[in-house]
Coordinates of C-alpha atoms in Angstrom, one line a residue:
Chain D
M139 CA 124.7 256.0 54.4
K140 CA 126.6 253.2 52.7
I141 CA 129.1 250.9 54.1
R142 CA 131.6 248.4 52.4
C143 CA 132.1 245.0 53.9
I144 CA 136.0 244.7 54.5
A145 CA 136.0 241.4 57.0
N146 CA 133.2 238.9 57.9
T147 CA 135.1 237.1 60.7
G148 CA 135.6 237.8 64.2
E149 CA 139.4 237.4 63.7
S150 CA 139.8 241.2 63.0
L151 CA 137.5 242.2 65.7
P152 CA 138.9 244.6 68.6
E153 CA 138.8 242.9 72.0
K154 CA 135.9 245.1 73.4
Y155 CA 133.5 243.6 70.4
I156 CA 134.2 240.1 71.5
D157 CA 131.5 238.8 73.6
P158 CA 131.1 234.8 73.5
P159 CA 127.6 234.5 75.4
R160 CA 126.3 236.8 72.6
G161 CA 127.9 234.7 69.8
Y162 CA 130.6 237.3 69.0
T163 CA 133.8 235.0 69.4
R164 CA 136.9 235.2 67.3
K165 CA 135.6 232.2 65.1
V166 CA 132.4 233.7 64.1
E167 CA 131.7 233.9 60.5
L168 CA 129.0 236.5 59.6
P169 CA 127.0 236.2 56.5
L170 CA 128.6 239.0 54.9
T171 CA 130.2 239.3 51.5
I172 CA 133.7 241.1 51.6
G173 CA 133.5 243.8 48.9
K174 CA 130.0 244.3 48.7
E175 CA 128.2 247.4 49.9
Y176 CA 125.4 247.8 52.2
V177 CA 122.7 250.5 53.2
V178 CA 122.6 251.3 56.8
Y179 CA 119.0 251.5 58.2
A180 CA 120.1 252.1 62.0
I181 CA 123.3 252.7 64.0
R182 CA 123.7 251.6 67.9
E183 CA 126.7 252.9 70.0
W184 CA 127.2 250.9 73.5
K185 CA 130.3 251.6 75.5
G186 CA 132.7 252.8 72.8
T187 CA 131.3 249.8 70.2
I188 CA 129.5 250.9 67.0
W189 CA 127.0 248.7 65.3
Y190 CA 125.6 248.9 61.8
Y191 CA 122.0 247.7 61.3
I192 CA 121.8 246.2 57.7
C193 CA 120.3 243.5 55.6
N194 CA 122.9 240.8 55.5
D195 CA 123.4 238.1 53.1
N196 CA 120.7 236.0 55.0
Y197 CA 118.1 238.9 54.9
S198 CA 114.8 237.9 55.0
Y199 CA 112.3 240.6 56.7
Y200 CA 114.6 242.5 59.6
P201 CA 117.9 244.4 59.8
I202 CA 120.6 243.1 62.1
H203 CA 123.4 244.5 63.9
N204 CA 126.9 244.3 62.7
P205 CA 130.3 245.5 64.3
A206 CA 131.6 248.7 62.6
P207 CA 135.1 247.4 62.2
M208 CA 134.0 244.7 59.5
F209 CA 133.2 247.7 57.3
E210 CA 134.5 250.9 55.8
V211 CA 132.4 253.9 55.1
V212 CA 131.5 254.4 51.2
D213 CA 128.9 257.1 51.6
S214 CA 128.9 259.1 54.8
R215 CA 125.6 261.2 53.9
V216 CA 123.1 260.4 56.6
S217 CA 119.5 259.5 55.9
K218 CA 116.7 262.2 56.2
Y219 CA 114.4 259.5 57.6
W220 CA 117.1 259.3 60.9
R221 CA 116.2 260.2 64.5
F222 CA 118.6 260.4 67.2
E223 CA 118.1 259.2 70.8
V224 CA 120.3 258.9 73.7
S225 CA 119.0 256.4 76.5
P226 CA 119.6 257.1 80.4
N227 CA 121.9 254.0 80.4
G228 CA 124.1 255.8 77.6
L229 CA 122.9 253.7 74.6
L230 CA 122.9 255.9 71.7
M231 CA 120.6 254.8 68.7
I232 CA 120.3 256.5 65.4
A233 CA 117.2 255.0 63.5
F234 CA 114.3 255.7 61.5
E235 CA 111.0 257.6 63.5
Q236 CA 109.0 254.3 64.1
W237 CA 112.0 252.4 66.0
F238 CA 111.3 255.1 68.6
T239 CA 107.7 255.8 68.7
D240 CA 107.2 252.2 70.1
P241 CA 110.2 251.1 72.1
Y242 CA 109.6 247.6 71.2
F243 CA 109.2 248.3 67.5
Y244 CA 112.5 246.0 67.0
D245 CA 111.1 243.4 69.4
K246 CA 108.1 243.1 67.3
L247 CA 109.8 243.1 64.1
T248 CA 112.1 240.3 64.7
D249 CA 109.3 238.6 66.2
Q250 CA 107.7 238.8 62.6
E251 CA 105.0 240.8 63.4
E252 CA 102.9 242.0 60.4
A253 CA 102.6 245.7 61.0
E254 CA 106.3 246.0 62.1
V255 CA 107.5 244.1 58.9
E256 CA 105.3 246.3 56.7
I257 CA 106.8 249.6 58.0
F258 CA 110.4 248.0 57.8
D259 CA 109.4 247.1 54.3
K260 CA 108.6 250.7 53.4
V261 CA 111.4 252.2 55.2
K262 CA 113.9 250.1 53.6
E263 CA 112.3 251.0 50.2
L264 CA 112.5 254.6 50.7
M265 CA 116.0 254.5 52.5
D266 CA 117.5 252.4 49.4
A267 CA 116.0 254.7 46.8
E268 CA 117.0 258.0 48.8
D269 CA 118.6 260.7 46.9
F270 CA 121.4 262.4 48.5
D271 CA 122.1 264.5 45.6
L272 CA 122.6 268.3 46.7
P273 CA 123.2 271.5 44.6
P274 CA 126.5 272.8 45.0
L275 CA 126.7 275.4 48.1
D276 CA 126.2 278.5 46.1
V277 CA 123.3 277.4 44.3
A278 CA 121.4 276.1 47.4
V279 CA 122.1 279.5 49.3
K280 CA 120.9 281.3 46.0
K281 CA 117.6 279.4 46.2
L282 CA 117.2 279.8 49.7
R283 CA 117.7 283.5 49.7
E284 CA 115.3 283.9 46.8
N285 CA 112.7 282.3 48.9
V286 CA 113.4 284.0 52.0
S287 CA 111.0 286.9 52.4
V288 CA 112.1 289.7 54.7
Chain C
M1055 CA 99.6 238.3 76.6
N1056 CA 100.9 234.8 77.2
Q1057 CA 102.2 234.6 80.9
G1058 CA 103.7 231.2 81.1
A1059 CA 106.7 229.1 79.5
I1060 CA 106.3 228.9 75.6
P1061 CA 107.5 225.4 74.5
D1062 CA 110.3 224.9 72.1
E1063 CA 108.8 224.8 68.6
S1064 CA 109.4 221.5 66.8
P1065 CA 110.9 221.5 63.5
R1066 CA 108.5 220.3 60.2
N1067 CA 111.5 218.7 58.2
L1068 CA 115.0 217.5 58.4
L1069 CA 116.3 220.7 57.1
E1070 CA 114.8 222.8 60.2
Q1071 CA 116.1 220.0 62.5
L1072 CA 119.7 220.6 61.0
L1073 CA 119.4 224.4 61.2
L1074 CA 118.3 223.9 65.0
E1075 CA 120.9 221.8 65.6
N1076 CA 123.4 223.9 64.2
A1077 CA 122.2 227.0 65.9
K1078 CA 122.2 224.9 69.2
A1079 CA 125.8 223.8 68.6
G1080 CA 126.9 227.6 68.9
N1081 CA 126.3 229.2 65.2
C1082 CA 124.2 231.8 66.6
R1083 CA 124.4 235.6 67.7
V1084 CA 122.5 237.9 69.5
I1085 CA 119.6 240.0 67.7
R1086 CA 118.6 242.1 70.7
R1087 CA 120.4 242.7 73.9
G1088 CA 118.8 243.0 77.2
T1089 CA 121.4 245.8 78.3
D1090 CA 119.9 248.0 75.9
I1091 CA 116.5 248.2 76.5
F1092 CA 115.1 245.1 78.3
L1093 CA 113.1 242.7 76.0
G1094 CA 109.2 243.0 75.8
D1095 CA 109.3 239.3 76.9
A1096 CA 111.6 240.0 79.8
P1097 CA 109.0 240.4 82.5
R1098 CA 107.6 236.9 81.6
L1099 CA 111.1 235.4 81.1
I1100 CA 112.2 236.4 84.7
A1101 CA 108.8 235.0 86.1
V1102 CA 109.0 231.8 84.5
Y1103 CA 113.0 231.3 84.3
G1104 CA 114.4 233.5 86.7
G1105 CA 117.2 236.2 86.1
N1106 CA 117.2 239.9 85.5
Y1107 CA 116.1 242.2 83.1
K1108 CA 119.4 242.9 81.6
D1109 CA 120.5 239.0 81.3
W1110 CA 118.0 237.9 78.6
D1111 CA 118.8 238.4 74.9
K1112 CA 116.9 237.4 71.9
M1113 CA 119.4 235.2 69.5
T1114 CA 119.2 234.0 66.0
S1115 CA 120.7 231.0 64.3
S1116 CA 123.8 232.5 62.2
E1117 CA 122.4 230.5 59.3
A1118 CA 119.3 231.0 57.3
F1119 CA 118.0 227.8 55.2
E1120 CA 115.8 228.1 52.1
I1121 CA 113.3 225.5 52.6
N1122 CA 109.9 224.8 50.6
G1123 CA 110.0 228.4 49.3
A1124 CA 110.7 230.0 52.9
S1125 CA 113.7 231.6 54.3
V1126 CA 114.0 229.7 57.7
Q1127 CA 115.8 231.1 60.8
V1128 CA 115.7 229.8 64.4
H1129 CA 115.3 232.5 67.2
W1130 CA 115.1 232.0 70.9
F1131 CA 116.0 233.6 74.3
R1132 CA 119.3 233.3 76.3
N1133 CA 120.3 234.2 79.6
S1134 CA 123.7 235.6 79.3
Q1135 CA 124.8 234.7 82.7
T1136 CA 123.8 231.4 83.0
L1137 CA 123.5 230.2 79.2
Q1138 CA 120.2 228.8 79.6
E1139 CA 118.3 228.9 76.4
V1140 CA 114.5 228.5 76.2
E1141 CA 111.9 228.9 74.0
F1142 CA 113.1 228.1 70.3
K1143 CA 110.8 229.1 67.3
F1144 CA 111.3 229.0 63.5
K1145 CA 110.8 232.2 61.5
R1146 CA 109.8 231.4 57.9
Q1147 CA 109.6 234.3 55.7
Y1148 CA 107.9 233.7 52.5
P1149 CA 108.3 235.8 49.5
K1150 CA 105.4 238.0 49.2
T1151 CA 103.8 236.5 46.1
A1152 CA 104.4 233.0 47.3
P1153 CA 101.7 230.7 48.5
K1154 CA 102.3 229.9 52.4
N1155 CA 101.4 226.1 52.5
L1156 CA 104.1 223.7 53.0

């Protein structure tokens, strides 16, 4: 999945994204370049707000969440590495497998723990190079039927 | 595992000092929200500083400075209810091929 930045300040954000104690004010300016495309490594949905985890212009070793209204989707095909989880509190996360294997994976990644940084390095490399090209529907079905034994 | 308070890390140079001051002045945002799944550090933070599991977030400086070959950010914990900020530390990420001595 790829997105393109269409805004990089809090001015354009819907009210439900504004959260001053957590740094999201109308004045906030995020390290994003308008017009630039970013690969999405994870998605978070919480109480009607959607956040994309991307490697922004300050990227050094971990992806960080950004409000969805700051982007338009330019490639809506989803990664084969993604898994889906809904927590009892209603939090919806879509992310790669290792994110869920350890509930504190992202804590450790942002803490710069070597193993988690290495995992994200690998995941990023795979997702950046992911090939989404699929054969036309007829070709795919024909191939499938040829391989199915009755 | 450390069970007590972790002291703030001191900046190593003027640029890190500026980065820290900039972050403390409000140029920051949340990385991890305690309302999602509580932080791994939350039990320790509550024991030391008080508050509840959902209150403690992990923050980052909005800016990252290139300092001596490393990309440097500041991370810390903030209580979203009281706005108490604790345990500032610098995250220095070096390119994989670069030497790690300053």
